[in-house]
Coordinates of N, CA and C and ligand atoms in Angstrom, one line a residue:
M25 N 63.6 100.1 17.9 CA 62.5 99.2 18.2 C 62.9 97.8 17.9
N26 N 62.4 96.8 18.7 CA 62.6 95.4 18.5 C 62.0 94.9 17.2
D27 N 62.7 94.1 16.5 CA 62.2 93.6 15.2 C 60.9 92.9 15.3
G28 N 60.7 92.2 16.3 CA 59.4 91.4 16.5 C 58.2 92.4 16.6
K29 N 58.4 93.5 17.4 CA 57.3 94.5 17.5 C 57.1 95.2 16.2
A30 N 58.2 95.5 15.5 CA 58.0 96.1 14.2 C 57.3 95.2 13.2
A31 N 57.5 93.9 13.3 CA 56.8 93.0 12.4 C 55.3 93.0 12.7
I32 N 55.0 93.0 13.9 CA 53.6 93.0 14.3 C 52.9 94.3 13.7
L33 N 53.5 95.4 13.9 CA 53.0 96.7 13.4 C 52.9 96.6 11.9
L34 N 53.9 96.1 11.2 CA 53.9 95.9 9.8 C 52.7 95.0 9.3
L35 N 52.5 93.9 10.0 CA 51.5 93.0 9.6 C 50.1 93.6 9.8
K36 N 50.0 94.4 10.9 CA 48.7 95.1 11.2 C 48.4 96.1 10.1
G37 N 49.5 96.7 9.6 CA 49.4 97.7 8.5 C 48.9 97.0 7.2
V38 N 49.5 95.8 7.0 CA 49.2 95.1 5.8 C 47.7 94.7 5.8
Q39 N 47.1 94.5 7.0 CA 45.7 94.1 7.1 C 44.8 95.2 6.6
E40 N 45.3 96.5 6.7 CA 44.5 97.6 6.2 C 44.6 97.9 4.7
L41 N 45.5 97.2 4.1 CA 45.7 97.4 2.7 C 44.9 96.4 1.8
P42 N 44.7 96.9 0.5 CA 43.9 95.9 -0.4 C 44.9 94.9 -1.0
L43 N 45.6 94.2 -0.2 CA 46.4 93.1 -0.7 C 46.4 92.0 0.3
S44 N 46.8 90.8 -0.2 CA 46.8 89.7 0.8 C 48.2 89.0 0.7
I45 N 48.6 88.4 1.8 CA 49.8 87.6 1.8 C 49.4 86.2 2.1
Q46 N 50.2 85.2 1.6 CA 49.9 83.8 1.8 C 50.9 83.2 2.9
H47 N 52.1 83.7 2.9 CA 53.1 83.2 3.9 C 53.9 84.3 4.5
G48 N 54.3 84.1 5.7 CA 55.2 85.0 6.4 C 56.5 84.2 6.7
Y49 N 57.6 84.5 5.9 CA 58.8 83.8 6.1 C 59.7 84.7 6.9
M50 N 60.1 84.1 8.1 CA 60.9 85.0 9.0 C 62.0 84.1 9.7
D51 N 63.0 84.8 10.2 CA 64.0 84.0 10.9 C 63.6 83.9 12.4
A52 N 64.5 83.2 13.2 CA 64.1 82.9 14.6 C 64.0 84.2 15.4
G53 N 64.4 85.3 15.0 CA 64.3 86.5 15.7 C 62.8 87.0 15.7
Y54 N 62.0 86.4 14.9 CA 60.6 86.8 14.8 C 59.7 85.7 15.4
D55 N 60.3 84.7 16.1 CA 59.5 83.6 16.7 C 58.8 84.0 17.9
F56 N 57.7 84.8 17.8 CA 56.9 85.2 18.9 C 55.4 84.9 18.6
V57 N 54.7 84.4 19.6 CA 53.3 84.0 19.4 C 52.4 85.1 18.8
P58 N 52.6 86.4 19.2 CA 51.7 87.4 18.5 C 51.9 87.5 17.0
I59 N 53.1 87.2 16.5 CA 53.4 87.2 15.1 C 52.6 86.1 14.4
Y60 N 52.6 84.9 15.0 CA 51.9 83.8 14.4 C 50.4 84.1 14.4
Q61 N 49.9 84.8 15.5 CA 48.5 85.1 15.6 C 48.1 86.1 14.6
Q62 N 49.0 87.1 14.3 CA 48.7 88.1 13.3 C 48.7 87.5 11.9
L63 N 49.6 86.6 11.6 CA 49.6 86.0 10.3 C 48.4 85.1 10.2
F64 N 48.0 84.4 11.2 CA 46.8 83.6 11.2 C 45.5 84.5 10.9
A65 N 45.5 85.7 11.5 CA 44.4 86.6 11.3 C 44.3 87.0 9.9
L66 N 45.5 87.1 9.2 CA 45.6 87.5 7.8 C 45.4 86.3 6.9
K67 N 45.0 85.1 7.5 CA 44.9 83.9 6.7 C 46.2 83.5 5.9
A68 N 47.3 83.8 6.6 CA 48.6 83.5 6.0 C 49.3 82.4 6.8
H69 N 50.1 81.7 6.2 CA 50.9 80.6 6.9 C 52.2 81.2 7.4
S70 N 52.6 80.7 8.6 CA 53.8 81.1 9.2 C 54.9 80.1 8.8
V71 N 56.0 80.6 8.3 CA 57.2 79.8 8.1 C 58.3 80.6 8.8
I72 N 58.4 80.3 10.1 CA 59.3 81.0 11.0 C 60.2 80.0 11.7
A73 N 61.5 80.3 11.6 CA 62.5 79.4 12.3 C 62.1 79.4 13.8
Y74 N 62.2 78.2 14.4 CA 61.8 78.0 15.8 C 63.0 78.4 16.7
N75 N 62.7 79.2 17.7 CA 63.7 79.6 18.6 C 63.4 78.8 19.9
K76 N 64.2 77.9 20.3 CA 64.0 77.0 21.4 C 63.9 77.7 22.8
R77 N 64.8 78.7 22.9 CA 64.8 79.5 24.1 C 64.9 78.7 25.4
G78 N 65.7 77.6 25.4 CA 65.8 76.8 26.5 C 64.6 75.9 26.9
E79 N 63.6 75.8 26.0 CA 62.5 75.0 26.3 C 62.9 73.5 26.3
G80 N 62.4 72.8 27.2 CA 62.8 71.4 27.3 C 62.1 70.6 26.2
E81 N 62.4 69.3 26.2 CA 61.8 68.4 25.2 C 60.3 68.2 25.6
W82 N 59.6 67.9 24.6 CA 58.1 67.6 24.7 C 57.9 66.1 24.7
A83 N 57.6 65.6 25.8 CA 57.5 64.1 25.9 C 56.5 63.6 24.9
G84 N 56.9 62.5 24.2 CA 56.0 61.9 23.2 C 56.0 62.5 21.8
Y85 N 56.9 63.5 21.7 CA 57.0 64.2 20.4 C 58.4 64.4 20.0
D86 N 58.7 64.5 18.7 CA 60.1 64.7 18.2 C 60.4 66.2 18.3
E87 N 61.6 66.5 17.8 CA 62.1 67.9 17.8 C 61.3 68.9 16.9
H88 N 60.5 68.3 16.0 CA 59.6 69.2 15.2 C 58.2 69.1 15.6
F89 N 57.9 68.6 16.8 CA 56.6 68.5 17.4 C 55.6 67.5 16.7
A90 N 56.3 66.5 16.0 CA 55.5 65.5 15.4 C 55.4 64.4 16.5
L91 N 54.2 63.8 16.6 CA 54.0 62.7 17.6 C 55.0 61.5 17.3
T92 N 55.4 60.9 18.3 CA 56.2 59.6 18.1 C 55.4 58.5 18.7
C93 N 55.6 57.3 18.0 CA 54.9 56.1 18.5 C 55.6 55.4 19.6
V94 N 55.1 54.3 20.1 CA 55.7 53.6 21.2 C 57.1 53.1 20.9
R95 N 57.4 53.0 19.6 CA 58.7 52.5 19.2 C 59.6 53.7 18.9
K96 N 59.2 54.9 19.2 CA 59.9 56.2 19.1 C 60.2 56.6 17.7
H97 N 59.3 56.1 16.7 CA 59.4 56.6 15.4 C 58.5 57.8 15.2
S98 N 58.9 58.8 14.5 CA 58.1 60.0 14.3 C 57.1 59.8 13.2
Y99 N 55.9 60.4 13.5 CA 54.9 60.4 12.4 C 55.4 61.4 11.4
R100 N 55.1 61.2 10.1 CA 55.5 62.0 9.0 C 54.4 63.0 8.6
Y101 N 54.8 64.2 8.4 CA 53.8 65.2 7.9 C 53.3 64.7 6.5
N102 N 52.0 64.8 6.3 CA 51.5 64.3 5.0 C 50.8 65.5 4.2
S103 N 49.9 66.2 4.9 CA 49.2 67.3 4.2 C 48.5 68.2 5.1
Y104 N 48.1 69.3 4.6 CA 47.3 70.3 5.3 C 45.9 70.3 4.9
D105 N 45.0 70.2 5.8 CA 43.6 70.3 5.5 C 43.1 71.7 5.8
K106 N 42.9 72.4 4.6 CA 42.6 73.8 4.7 C 41.2 74.1 5.4
K107 N 40.3 73.3 5.1 CA 38.9 73.4 5.7 C 38.9 73.3 7.2
N108 N 39.6 72.3 7.7 CA 39.7 72.0 9.2 C 40.9 72.6 9.8
Q109 N 41.7 73.3 9.0 CA 42.9 73.9 9.5 C 43.7 73.0 10.3
S110 N 43.9 71.8 9.8 CA 44.7 70.8 10.5 C 45.8 70.1 9.7
L111 N 46.8 69.7 10.4 CA 47.9 69.0 9.8 C 47.6 67.5 9.9
K112 N 47.9 66.8 8.8 CA 47.7 65.3 8.8 C 49.1 64.7 8.8
Y113 N 49.3 63.8 9.8 CA 50.5 63.0 9.9 C 50.2 61.5 9.7
V114 N 51.2 60.8 9.1 CA 51.0 59.4 8.9 C 52.1 58.6 9.6
R115 N 51.8 57.4 9.9 CA 52.7 56.5 10.5 C 54.0 56.4 9.7
S116 N 55.1 56.2 10.4 CA 56.4 56.1 9.8 C 56.5 54.8 8.9
K117 N 57.4 54.8 7.9 CA 57.6 53.7 7.1 C 58.0 52.4 7.9
E118 N 58.8 52.7 8.9 CA 59.3 51.5 9.7 C 58.1 50.8 10.4
C119 N 57.1 51.5 10.7 CA 55.9 50.9 11.4 C 54.8 50.4 10.4
A120 N 54.9 50.8 9.1 CA 53.9 50.3 8.2 C 53.7 48.8 8.1
P121 N 54.8 48.0 8.1 CA 54.6 46.6 8.1 C 53.8 46.0 9.3
L122 N 53.7 46.8 10.3 CA 53.1 46.4 11.5 C 51.6 46.9 11.5
A123 N 51.1 47.0 10.3 CA 49.7 47.7 10.2 C 48.7 47.1 11.1
K124 N 48.8 45.9 11.5 CA 47.7 45.3 12.4 C 48.0 45.6 13.8
D125 N 49.2 46.2 14.1 CA 49.5 46.5 15.4 C 48.8 47.8 15.9
S126 N 47.9 47.6 16.8 CA 47.1 48.8 17.2 C 47.8 49.8 18.0
L127 N 49.1 49.5 18.3 CA 49.9 50.5 19.1 C 50.3 51.7 18.2
C128 N 50.4 51.4 16.9 CA 50.9 52.5 16.0 C 49.7 52.8 15.1
Q129 N 49.0 53.9 15.4 CA 47.8 54.3 14.6 C 48.3 54.8 13.3
K130 N 47.5 54.6 12.2 CA 47.9 54.9 10.9 C 48.1 56.4 10.6
V131 N 47.1 57.2 11.1 CA 47.1 58.6 10.9 C 46.7 59.4 12.1
Y132 N 47.2 60.6 12.3 CA 46.7 61.5 13.3 C 46.6 62.9 12.7
K133 N 45.7 63.7 13.2 CA 45.6 65.1 12.8 C 45.6 66.0 14.0
V134 N 46.2 67.2 13.7 CA 46.2 68.2 14.8 C 45.8 69.5 14.2
R135 N 44.9 70.2 14.9 CA 44.5 71.5 14.4 C 45.6 72.5 14.7
I136 N 45.9 73.4 13.8 CA 47.0 74.4 14.0 C 46.8 75.3 15.1
Q137 N 45.5 75.6 15.4 CA 45.2 76.5 16.6 C 45.6 75.8 17.9
T138 N 45.8 74.6 17.9 CA 46.3 73.9 19.2 C 47.5 74.7 19.7
D139 N 48.4 75.1 18.7 CA 49.6 75.8 19.1 C 50.1 76.4 17.8
L140 N 49.8 77.6 17.5 CA 50.1 78.2 16.2 C 51.6 78.3 15.9
R141 N 52.4 78.3 17.0 CA 53.8 78.4 16.9 C 54.4 77.0 16.5
R142 N 54.0 76.0 17.1 CA 54.5 74.7 16.9 C 53.9 74.0 15.6
Y143 N 52.6 74.3 15.4 CA 51.9 73.7 14.3 C 51.7 74.6 13.1
T144 N 52.6 74.6 12.2 CA 52.5 75.5 11.0 C 52.3 74.6 9.8
A145 N 51.8 75.2 8.8 CA 51.5 74.5 7.5 C 52.4 75.1 6.4
P146 N 53.2 74.4 5.7 CA 53.6 73.0 6.0 C 54.2 72.8 7.4
A147 N 54.2 71.5 7.8 CA 54.6 71.2 9.2 C 56.1 71.4 9.3
R148 N 56.5 71.8 10.5 CA 58.0 72.0 10.8 C 58.7 70.6 10.6
G149 N 59.9 70.7 10.1 CA 60.7 69.5 9.9 C 60.4 68.8 8.6
S150 N 59.3 69.2 7.9 CA 58.9 68.5 6.6 C 59.7 69.1 5.5
E151 N 59.8 68.3 4.4 CA 60.5 68.8 3.2 C 59.7 69.9 2.6
K152 N 58.4 69.8 2.6 CA 57.6 70.9 2.1 C 57.8 72.2 2.8
Ligands
LIG10 ZN1 55.3 52.8 15.4

């Protein structure tokens, strides 16, 4: 059996047990949307290596799916808002001195349900 399918069955089994998990740490061989969905259903965070599978670049975003500003600086992951299930990103340090410049907004948030695979908490590419 494929590892990804086995993981989904395992996670469904965990759901039936009187225990909880907070995180699912997996390698890129487990990078499948149903695994993220199953972890989300368990109220656990996904920490799964991203498998590009020949996907092209995402215009306006960096390689970790963080928004980039007009000057091509990536927004930095700041924190996870548990209540709203959203990631908070802040403007890059390079753009901070340009605080009055309306082209670089200070903060942006994205709900993880926008794309459970790309938006994990902590955010992809962050030190956390
Ligand atoms: Zn900027």
